[in-house]
Amino acid sequence: MSLRILPRLDAADAVRLTPLVAEYSAALMHGPAAAIDEPYVRRLLADRVVEIAGAELDGELVGFGLYYDLPEAISARRAGQLDDLYVRPAARSHGVASRLVAHIAAIGEARDWVHLRWMVPEGSPAIALYERIAEPAPWRNFVVRIDRSVDW
């Protein structure tokens, strides 16, 4: 199998990315999945603060990592925030997620980030992978729910 990381997806990738974002949303939502369609994904790809790397396995887009380059007040530097990471179930166990994380971390090294961080839902099967490729952060995550109709 041939795994290739696409450094930055753009509008031309919207058709291929839309089903993955929809699958990801459906997998995490408790209740109705969000209305993910191509116009939404095009807006996401055009957003000025979002970057999305992709992963192809044998030419098929099977995963993505959505991340931000953010100021980090404590260190007076910048940090990466990996906000969403998804790999199609059939493509798991082929190193896709670890390669996406490594690619984004390499971007962070080039940009002098202090770290790359991400949140993981409790009970996620991906935690085992993350424990192998990263270390637990010394903080807890909290959320103020503004729109209580969205539950993940």
Tab-separated table of N, CA and C in Angstrom:
chain	number	residue	atom	x	y	z
A	1	MET	N	0.833	-1.180	0.000
A	1	MET	CA	0.000	0.000	0.000
A	1	MET	C	0.874	1.238	0.000
A	2	SER	N	0.432	2.219	-0.735
A	2	SER	CA	1.173	3.457	-0.868
A	2	SER	C	0.480	4.563	-0.078
A	3	LEU	N	1.160	5.078	0.954
A	3	LEU	CA	0.623	6.152	1.787
A	3	LEU	C	1.326	7.448	1.417
A	4	ARG	N	0.531	8.481	1.141
A	4	ARG	CA	1.084	9.782	0.776
A	4	ARG	C	0.382	10.862	1.586
A	5	ILE	N	1.169	11.739	2.199
A	5	ILE	CA	0.617	12.866	2.947
A	5	ILE	C	0.530	14.062	2.012
A	6	LEU	N	-0.632	14.682	1.986
A	6	LEU	CA	-0.865	15.892	1.202
A	6	LEU	C	-0.721	17.068	2.163
A	7	PRO	N	0.302	17.883	1.995
A	7	PRO	CA	0.623	18.911	2.994
A	7	PRO	C	-0.500	19.894	3.305
A	8	ARG	N	-1.247	20.314	2.301
A	8	ARG	CA	-2.328	21.265	2.561
A	8	ARG	C	-3.418	21.083	1.521
A	9	LEU	N	-4.589	20.672	1.984
A	9	LEU	CA	-5.712	20.518	1.076
A	9	LEU	C	-6.261	21.892	0.717
A	10	ASP	N	-6.846	21.983	-0.481
A	10	ASP	CA	-7.428	23.250	-0.926
A	10	ASP	C	-8.779	22.994	-1.581
A	11	ALA	N	-9.356	24.024	-2.179
A	11	ALA	CA	-10.707	23.941	-2.750
A	11	ALA	C	-10.854	22.790	-3.730
A	12	ALA	N	-9.804	22.452	-4.443
A	12	ALA	CA	-9.873	21.350	-5.406
A	12	ALA	C	-10.106	20.003	-4.717
A	13	ASP	N	-9.834	19.926	-3.422
A	13	ASP	CA	-10.003	18.680	-2.672
A	13	ASP	C	-11.366	18.573	-1.988
A	14	ALA	N	-12.210	19.584	-2.129
A	14	ALA	CA	-13.485	19.617	-1.400
A	14	ALA	C	-14.368	18.409	-1.688
A	15	VAL	N	-14.441	17.988	-2.930
A	15	VAL	CA	-15.297	16.853	-3.291
A	15	VAL	C	-14.840	15.593	-2.560
A	16	ARG	N	-13.537	15.365	-2.475
A	16	ARG	CA	-13.018	14.165	-1.805
A	16	ARG	C	-13.054	14.287	-0.287
A	17	LEU	N	-12.914	15.501	0.220
A	17	LEU	CA	-12.870	15.700	1.669
A	17	LEU	C	-14.263	15.675	2.302
A	18	THR	N	-15.275	16.114	1.580
A	18	THR	CA	-16.627	16.219	2.146
A	18	THR	C	-17.113	14.911	2.774
A	19	PRO	N	-17.012	13.753	2.101
A	19	PRO	CA	-17.492	12.528	2.751
A	19	PRO	C	-16.720	12.174	4.026
A	20	LEU	N	-15.436	12.489	4.071
A	20	LEU	CA	-14.649	12.196	5.268
A	20	LEU	C	-15.089	13.064	6.434
A	21	VAL	N	-15.309	14.356	6.180
A	21	VAL	CA	-15.757	15.245	7.256
A	21	VAL	C	-17.136	14.810	7.745
A	22	ALA	N	-18.004	14.395	6.825
A	22	ALA	CA	-19.337	13.922	7.209
A	22	ALA	C	-19.237	12.646	8.052
A	23	GLU	N	-18.365	11.712	7.674
A	23	GLU	CA	-18.169	10.477	8.441
A	23	GLU	C	-17.644	10.800	9.840
A	24	TYR	N	-16.696	11.709	9.911
A	24	TYR	CA	-16.097	12.110	11.182
A	24	TYR	C	-17.157	12.713	12.104
A	25	SER	N	-17.964	13.608	11.548
A	25	SER	CA	-19.028	14.237	12.328
A	25	SER	C	-20.009	13.188	12.839
A	26	ALA	N	-20.435	12.294	11.965
A	26	ALA	CA	-21.388	11.254	12.353
A	26	ALA	C	-20.812	10.339	13.434
A	27	ALA	N	-19.518	10.081	13.377
A	27	ALA	CA	-18.882	9.193	14.350
A	27	ALA	C	-18.828	9.811	15.746
A	28	LEU	N	-18.757	11.135	15.828
A	28	LEU	CA	-18.591	11.782	17.125
A	28	LEU	C	-19.863	12.365	17.716
A	29	MET	N	-20.841	12.632	16.895
A	29	MET	CA	-22.057	13.274	17.394
A	29	MET	C	-22.940	12.257	18.111
A	30	HIS	N	-23.497	12.672	19.218
A	30	HIS	CA	-24.505	11.885	19.927
A	30	HIS	C	-25.840	12.486	19.499
A	31	GLY	N	-26.535	11.814	18.635
A	31	GLY	CA	-27.746	12.382	18.052
A	31	GLY	C	-27.496	12.662	16.589
A	32	PRO	N	-28.300	13.528	15.990
A	32	PRO	CA	-28.168	13.786	14.557
A	32	PRO	C	-26.806	14.386	14.206
A	33	ALA	N	-26.222	13.885	13.139
A	33	ALA	CA	-24.941	14.423	12.671
A	33	ALA	C	-25.150	15.816	12.100
A	34	ALA	N	-24.086	16.592	12.094
A	34	ALA	CA	-24.141	17.933	11.511
A	34	ALA	C	-24.392	17.823	10.012
A	35	ALA	N	-24.931	18.883	9.442
A	35	ALA	CA	-25.200	18.922	7.999
A	35	ALA	C	-23.906	19.285	7.278
A	36	ILE	N	-23.132	18.288	6.941
A	36	ILE	CA	-21.862	18.496	6.257
A	36	ILE	C	-22.103	18.332	4.768
A	37	ASP	N	-21.838	19.388	4.010
A	37	ASP	CA	-21.978	19.313	2.561
A	37	ASP	C	-20.780	19.993	1.913
A	38	GLU	N	-20.696	19.895	0.601
A	38	GLU	CA	-19.535	20.442	-0.097
A	38	GLU	C	-19.376	21.951	0.091
A	39	PRO	N	-20.458	22.759	0.032
A	39	PRO	CA	-20.262	24.199	0.285
A	39	PRO	C	-19.644	24.478	1.660
A	40	TYR	N	-20.060	23.721	2.694
A	40	TYR	CA	-19.455	23.903	4.013
A	40	TYR	C	-17.966	23.561	3.976
A	41	VAL	N	-17.615	22.444	3.361
A	41	VAL	CA	-16.217	22.020	3.319
A	41	VAL	C	-15.387	23.014	2.507
A	42	ARG	N	-15.940	23.580	1.451
A	42	ARG	CA	-15.228	24.625	0.695
A	42	ARG	C	-14.949	25.838	1.588
A	43	ARG	N	-15.933	26.221	2.404
A	43	ARG	CA	-15.709	27.345	3.333
A	43	ARG	C	-14.634	26.985	4.349
A	44	LEU	N	-14.667	25.760	4.840
A	44	LEU	CA	-13.661	25.302	5.791
A	44	LEU	C	-12.264	25.369	5.173
A	45	LEU	N	-12.137	24.895	3.946
A	45	LEU	CA	-10.839	24.914	3.268
A	45	LEU	C	-10.356	26.335	2.970
A	46	ALA	N	-11.287	27.266	2.824
A	46	ALA	CA	-10.926	28.658	2.522
A	46	ALA	C	-10.711	29.495	3.777
A	47	ASP	N	-11.046	28.959	4.938
A	47	ASP	CA	-10.908	29.718	6.179
A	47	ASP	C	-9.457	30.144	6.369
A	48	ARG	N	-9.245	31.378	6.764
A	48	ARG	CA	-7.883	31.909	6.839
A	48	ARG	C	-7.067	31.385	8.016
A	49	VAL	N	-7.705	30.800	9.025
A	49	VAL	CA	-6.943	30.323	10.175
A	49	VAL	C	-6.791	28.805	10.229
A	50	VAL	N	-7.479	28.099	9.365
A	50	VAL	CA	-7.463	26.634	9.370
A	50	VAL	C	-6.482	26.112	8.330
A	51	GLU	N	-5.771	25.065	8.694
A	51	GLU	CA	-4.958	24.329	7.731
A	51	GLU	C	-5.378	22.873	7.827
A	52	ILE	N	-5.463	22.202	6.685
A	52	ILE	CA	-5.886	20.810	6.669
A	52	ILE	C	-4.908	20.005	5.834
A	53	ALA	N	-4.279	19.038	6.471
A	53	ALA	CA	-3.419	18.090	5.762
A	53	ALA	C	-4.261	16.866	5.442
A	54	GLY	N	-3.941	16.195	4.353
A	54	GLY	CA	-4.684	15.004	3.967
A	54	GLY	C	-3.765	13.807	3.857
A	55	ALA	N	-4.373	12.634	3.810
A	55	ALA	CA	-3.618	11.394	3.635
A	55	ALA	C	-4.317	10.549	2.579
A	56	GLU	N	-3.530	10.101	1.608
A	56	GLU	CA	-4.024	9.210	0.567
A	56	GLU	C	-3.403	7.836	0.758
A	57	LEU	N	-4.232	6.839	0.624
A	57	LEU	CA	-3.776	5.455	0.630
A	57	LEU	C	-4.145	4.894	-0.737
A	58	ASP	N	-3.129	4.541	-1.503
A	58	ASP	CA	-3.328	4.055	-2.869
A	58	ASP	C	-4.182	5.018	-3.695
A	59	GLY	N	-3.928	6.318	-3.527
A	59	GLY	CA	-4.594	7.346	-4.320
A	59	GLY	C	-5.952	7.792	-3.808
A	60	GLU	N	-6.472	7.141	-2.764
A	60	GLU	CA	-7.774	7.520	-2.215
A	60	GLU	C	-7.567	8.354	-0.953
A	61	LEU	N	-8.261	9.483	-0.856
A	61	LEU	CA	-8.188	10.303	0.352
A	61	LEU	C	-8.881	9.546	1.484
A	62	VAL	N	-8.120	9.198	2.523
A	62	VAL	CA	-8.657	8.367	3.603
A	62	VAL	C	-8.562	9.032	4.972
A	63	GLY	N	-7.922	10.183	5.054
A	63	GLY	CA	-7.778	10.826	6.351
A	63	GLY	C	-7.425	12.284	6.217
A	64	PHE	N	-7.629	12.997	7.316
A	64	PHE	CA	-7.263	14.410	7.348
A	64	PHE	C	-6.922	14.828	8.769
A	65	GLY	N	-6.134	15.884	8.865
A	65	GLY	CA	-5.815	16.521	10.136
A	65	GLY	C	-6.052	18.006	9.991
A	66	LEU	N	-6.946	18.554	10.781
A	66	LEU	CA	-7.265	19.982	10.757
A	66	LEU	C	-6.562	20.625	11.947
A	67	TYR	N	-5.769	21.668	11.681
A	67	TYR	CA	-4.979	22.265	12.757
A	67	TYR	C	-4.855	23.770	12.604
A	68	TYR	N	-4.418	24.384	13.694
A	68	TYR	CA	-4.240	25.834	13.773
A	68	TYR	C	-2.828	26.149	14.253
A	69	ASP	N	-2.312	27.265	13.817
A	69	ASP	CA	-1.048	27.832	14.294
A	69	ASP	C	-1.453	28.990	15.206
A	70	LEU	N	-1.200	28.858	16.519
A	70	LEU	CA	-1.725	29.808	17.501
A	70	LEU	C	-0.630	30.448	18.343
A	71	PRO	N	-0.864	31.665	18.829
A	71	PRO	CA	0.053	32.231	19.811
A	71	PRO	C	-0.061	31.456	21.112
A	72	GLU	N	1.035	31.342	21.811
A	72	GLU	CA	1.078	30.603	23.072
A	72	GLU	C	1.660	31.542	24.111
A	73	ALA	N	0.811	32.129	24.924
A	73	ALA	CA	1.205	33.215	25.823
A	73	ALA	C	2.243	32.809	26.857
A	74	ILE	N	2.195	31.587	27.345
A	74	ILE	CA	3.093	31.171	28.433
A	74	ILE	C	4.546	31.160	27.981
A	75	SER	N	4.808	30.678	26.774
A	75	SER	CA	6.183	30.543	26.296
A	75	SER	C	6.648	31.727	25.452
A	76	ALA	N	5.739	32.627	25.123
A	76	ALA	CA	6.029	33.756	24.226
A	76	ALA	C	6.414	33.264	22.830
A	77	ARG	N	5.880	32.116	22.455
A	77	ARG	CA	6.126	31.544	21.133
A	77	ARG	C	4.789	31.188	20.506
A	78	ARG	N	4.781	30.226	19.618
A	78	ARG	CA	3.556	29.755	18.984
A	78	ARG	C	3.418	28.265	19.249
A	79	ALA	N	2.203	27.768	19.072
A	79	ALA	CA	1.921	26.352	19.280
A	79	ALA	C	0.965	25.878	18.197
A	80	GLY	N	0.953	24.589	17.981
A	80	GLY	CA	-0.010	23.997	17.058
A	80	GLY	C	-1.138	23.369	17.844
A	81	GLN	N	-2.346	23.529	17.333
A	81	GLN	CA	-3.528	22.896	17.924
A	81	GLN	C	-4.141	21.995	16.869
A	82	LEU	N	-4.002	20.699	17.036
A	82	LEU	CA	-4.632	19.729	16.153
A	82	LEU	C	-6.058	19.585	16.648
A	83	ASP	N	-7.000	20.094	15.877
A	83	ASP	CA	-8.376	20.137	16.345
A	83	ASP	C	-9.177	18.914	15.928
A	84	ASP	N	-8.913	18.402	14.749
A	84	ASP	CA	-9.648	17.244	14.254
A	84	ASP	C	-8.686	16.329	13.508
A	85	LEU	N	-8.768	15.048	13.808
A	85	LEU	CA	-7.967	14.039	13.115
A	85	LEU	C	-8.890	12.866	12.833
A	86	TYR	N	-8.975	12.482	11.565
A	86	TYR	CA	-9.882	11.387	11.206
A	86	TYR	C	-9.241	10.520	10.143
A	87	VAL	N	-9.394	9.218	10.322
A	87	VAL	CA	-8.961	8.237	9.335
A	87	VAL	C	-10.123	7.271	9.144
A	88	ARG	N	-10.475	7.038	7.889
A	88	ARG	CA	-11.562	6.083	7.590
A	88	ARG	C	-11.264	4.739	8.253
A	89	PRO	N	-12.283	4.088	8.798
A	89	PRO	CA	-12.059	2.802	9.480
A	89	PRO	C	-11.295	1.781	8.638
A	90	ALA	N	-11.593	1.668	7.357
A	90	ALA	CA	-10.917	0.675	6.511
A	90	ALA	C	-9.433	0.977	6.319
A	91	ALA	N	-9.022	2.224	6.578
A	91	ALA	CA	-7.628	2.616	6.380
A	91	ALA	C	-6.830	2.630	7.681
A	92	ARG	N	-7.471	2.325	8.781
A	92	ARG	CA	-6.771	2.329	10.068
A	92	ARG	C	-5.802	1.156	10.135
A	93	SER	N	-4.825	1.254	10.969
A	93	SER	CA	-3.758	0.256	11.141
A	93	SER	C	-2.783	0.236	9.972
A	94	HIS	N	-2.741	1.326	9.217
A	94	HIS	CA	-1.763	1.457	8.128
A	94	HIS	C	-0.817	2.635	8.370
A	95	GLY	N	-0.834	3.193	9.574
A	95	GLY	CA	0.066	4.287	9.909
A	95	GLY	C	-0.398	5.659	9.460
A	96	VAL	N	-1.648	5.769	9.032
A	96	VAL	CA	-2.150	7.042	8.499
A	96	VAL	C	-2.163	8.122	9.576
A	97	ALA	N	-2.776	7.845	10.722
A	97	ALA	CA	-2.881	8.856	11.778
A	97	ALA	C	-1.505	9.282	12.284
A	98	SER	N	-0.619	8.315	12.520
A	98	SER	CA	0.709	8.682	13.031
A	98	SER	C	1.487	9.491	11.999
A	99	ARG	N	1.331	9.193	10.718
A	99	ARG	CA	2.007	9.988	9.680
A	99	ARG	C	1.431	11.395	9.593
A	100	LEU	N	0.112	11.534	9.732
A	100	LEU	CA	-0.483	12.878	9.739
A	100	LEU	C	0.038	13.694	10.918
A	101	VAL	N	0.065	13.090	12.105
A	101	VAL	CA	0.571	13.801	13.288
A	101	VAL	C	2.042	14.153	13.092
A	102	ALA	N	2.840	13.234	12.584
A	102	ALA	CA	4.267	13.509	12.356
A	102	ALA	C	4.447	14.640	11.346
A	103	HIS	N	3.623	14.658	10.298
A	103	HIS	CA	3.702	15.721	9.294
A	103	HIS	C	3.398	17.083	9.921
A	104	ILE	N	2.329	17.144	10.717
A	104	ILE	CA	1.958	18.410	11.349
A	104	ILE	C	3.007	18.819	12.379
A	105	ALA	N	3.567	17.870	13.103
A	105	ALA	CA	4.647	18.187	14.050
A	105	ALA	C	5.875	18.728	13.319
A	106	ALA	N	6.179	18.184	12.141
A	106	ALA	CA	7.315	18.691	11.353
A	106	ALA	C	7.060	20.128	10.912
A	107	ILE	N	5.822	20.447	10.565
A	107	ILE	CA	5.474	21.838	10.251
A	107	ILE	C	5.749	22.700	11.473
A	108	GLY	N	5.350	22.188	12.637
A	108	GLY	CA	5.586	22.921	13.880
A	108	GLY	C	7.059	23.150	14.155
A	109	GLU	N	7.881	22.154	13.889
A	109	GLU	CA	9.329	22.343	14.063
A	109	GLU	C	9.833	23.455	13.156
A	110	ALA	N	9.392	23.448	11.914
A	110	ALA	CA	9.822	24.473	10.961
A	110	ALA	C	9.339	25.861	11.372
A	111	ARG	N	8.208	25.929	12.046
A	111	ARG	CA	7.641	27.220	12.473
A	111	ARG	C	8.046	27.586	13.902
A	112	ASP	N	8.853	26.761	14.540
A	112	ASP	CA	9.323	26.990	15.900
A	112	ASP	C	8.195	26.959	16.933
A	113	TRP	N	7.236	26.045	16.745
A	113	TRP	CA	6.190	25.877	17.753
A	113	TRP	C	6.816	25.309	19.021
A	114	VAL	N	6.240	25.647	20.141
A	114	VAL	CA	6.686	25.077	21.408
A	114	VAL	C	6.138	23.656	21.575
A	115	HIS	N	4.964	23.385	21.015
A	115	HIS	CA	4.387	22.033	21.052
A	115	HIS	C	3.215	21.936	20.075
A	116	LEU	N	2.809	20.714	19.834
A	116	LEU	CA	1.572	20.412	19.113
A	116	LEU	C	0.676	19.709	20.120
A	117	ARG	N	-0.521	20.226	20.288
A	117	ARG	CA	-1.435	19.657	21.278
A	117	ARG	C	-2.760	19.294	20.629
A	118	TRP	N	-3.466	18.355	21.262
A	118	TRP	CA	-4.796	18.013	20.788
A	118	TRP	C	-5.599	17.393	21.910
A	119	MET	N	-6.910	17.415	21.731
A	119	MET	CA	-7.835	16.825	22.690
A	119	MET	C	-8.379	15.538	22.091
A	120	VAL	N	-8.700	14.595	22.955
A	120	VAL	CA	-9.218	13.301	22.510
A	120	VAL	C	-10.444	12.976	23.359
A	121	PRO	N	-11.538	12.590	22.722
A	121	PRO	CA	-12.712	12.213	23.506
A	121	PRO	C	-12.411	11.019	24.419
A	122	GLU	N	-12.940	11.057	25.628
A	122	GLU	CA	-12.773	9.948	26.563
A	122	GLU	C	-13.243	8.653	25.900
A	123	GLY	N	-12.499	7.597	26.098
A	123	GLY	CA	-12.882	6.296	25.575
A	123	GLY	C	-12.554	6.067	24.112
A	124	SER	N	-11.908	7.020	23.462
A	124	SER	CA	-11.573	6.869	22.047
A	124	SER	C	-10.565	5.743	21.858
A	125	PRO	N	-10.782	4.878	20.864
A	125	PRO	CA	-9.794	3.826	20.611
A	125	PRO	C	-8.456	4.392	20.134
A	126	ALA	N	-8.446	5.633	19.685
A	126	ALA	CA	-7.203	6.254	19.219
A	126	ALA	C	-6.247	6.582	20.360
A	127	ILE	N	-6.728	6.563	21.583
A	127	ILE	CA	-5.872	6.907	22.726
A	127	ILE	C	-4.644	6.003	22.785
A	128	ALA	N	-4.793	4.737	22.460
A	128	ALA	CA	-3.646	3.818	22.491
A	128	ALA	C	-2.549	4.283	21.542
A	129	LEU	N	-2.921	4.725	20.355
A	129	LEU	CA	-1.934	5.264	19.410
A	129	LEU	C	-1.296	6.520	19.977
A	130	TYR	N	-2.113	7.442	20.466
A	130	TYR	CA	-1.578	8.708	20.965
A	130	TYR	C	-0.630	8.503	22.134
A	131	GLU	N	-0.888	7.494	22.956
A	131	GLU	CA	0.023	7.203	24.066
A	131	GLU	C	1.372	6.699	23.567
A	132	ARG	N	1.409	6.121	22.360
A	132	ARG	CA	2.679	5.657	21.787
A	132	ARG	C	3.457	6.792	21.123
A	133	ILE	N	2.756	7.769	20.533
A	133	ILE	CA	3.450	8.796	19.750
A	133	ILE	C	3.551	10.147	20.443
A	134	ALA	N	2.920	10.281	21.606
A	134	ALA	CA	2.932	11.563	22.326
A	134	ALA	C	2.940	11.278	23.821
A	135	GLU	N	2.934	12.333	24.596
A	135	GLU	CA	2.868	12.173	26.047
A	135	GLU	C	1.639	12.909	26.571
A	136	PRO	N	1.096	12.462	27.684
A	136	PRO	CA	-0.077	13.147	28.231
A	136	PRO	C	0.263	14.588	28.598
A	137	ALA	N	-0.665	15.473	28.332
A	137	ALA	CA	-0.467	16.879	28.689
A	137	ALA	C	-0.745	17.079	30.178
A	138	PRO	N	-0.094	18.057	30.778
A	138	PRO	CA	-0.297	18.290	32.210
A	138	PRO	C	-1.484	19.219	32.488
A	139	TRP	N	-2.569	19.100	31.696
A	139	TRP	CA	-3.747	19.919	31.936
A	139	TRP	C	-4.995	19.124	31.592
A	140	ARG	N	-6.119	19.623	32.063
A	140	ARG	CA	-7.412	19.029	31.751
A	140	ARG	C	-8.163	19.966	30.825
A	141	ASN	N	-9.087	19.424	30.074
A	141	ASN	CA	-9.893	20.228	29.162
A	141	ASN	C	-11.284	20.445	29.743
A	142	PHE	N	-11.808	21.623	29.480
A	142	PHE	CA	-13.157	21.973	29.911
A	142	PHE	C	-13.859	22.644	28.748
A	143	VAL	N	-15.174	22.672	28.806
A	143	VAL	CA	-15.952	23.290	27.744
A	143	VAL	C	-17.137	24.034	28.361
A	144	VAL	N	-17.417	25.200	27.830
A	144	VAL	CA	-18.642	25.913	28.156
A	144	VAL	C	-19.564	25.691	26.964
A	145	ARG	N	-20.613	24.937	27.149
A	145	ARG	CA	-21.540	24.643	26.050
A	145	ARG	C	-22.433	25.855	25.811
A	146	ILE	N	-22.314	26.420	24.637
A	146	ILE	CA	-23.124	27.579	24.260
A	146	ILE	C	-24.381	27.109	23.537
A	147	ASP	N	-24.212	26.227	22.578
A	147	ASP	CA	-25.345	25.643	21.853
A	147	ASP	C	-25.513	24.211	22.360
A	148	ARG	N	-26.431	24.021	23.263
A	148	ARG	CA	-26.610	22.713	23.887
A	148	ARG	C	-27.246	21.683	22.968
A	149	SER	N	-27.657	22.083	21.771
A	149	SER	CA	-28.192	21.095	20.818
A	149	SER	C	-27.074	20.283	20.169
A	150	VAL	N	-25.839	20.758	20.262
A	150	VAL	CA	-24.701	20.041	19.725
A	150	VAL	C	-24.068	19.237	20.857
A	151	ASP	N	-24.090	17.943	20.706
A	151	ASP	CA	-23.588	17.071	21.772
A	151	ASP	C	-22.618	16.059	21.187
A	152	TRP	N	-21.358	16.108	21.592
A	152	TRP	CA	-20.364	15.149	21.150
A	152	TRP	C	-19.590	14.624	22.321
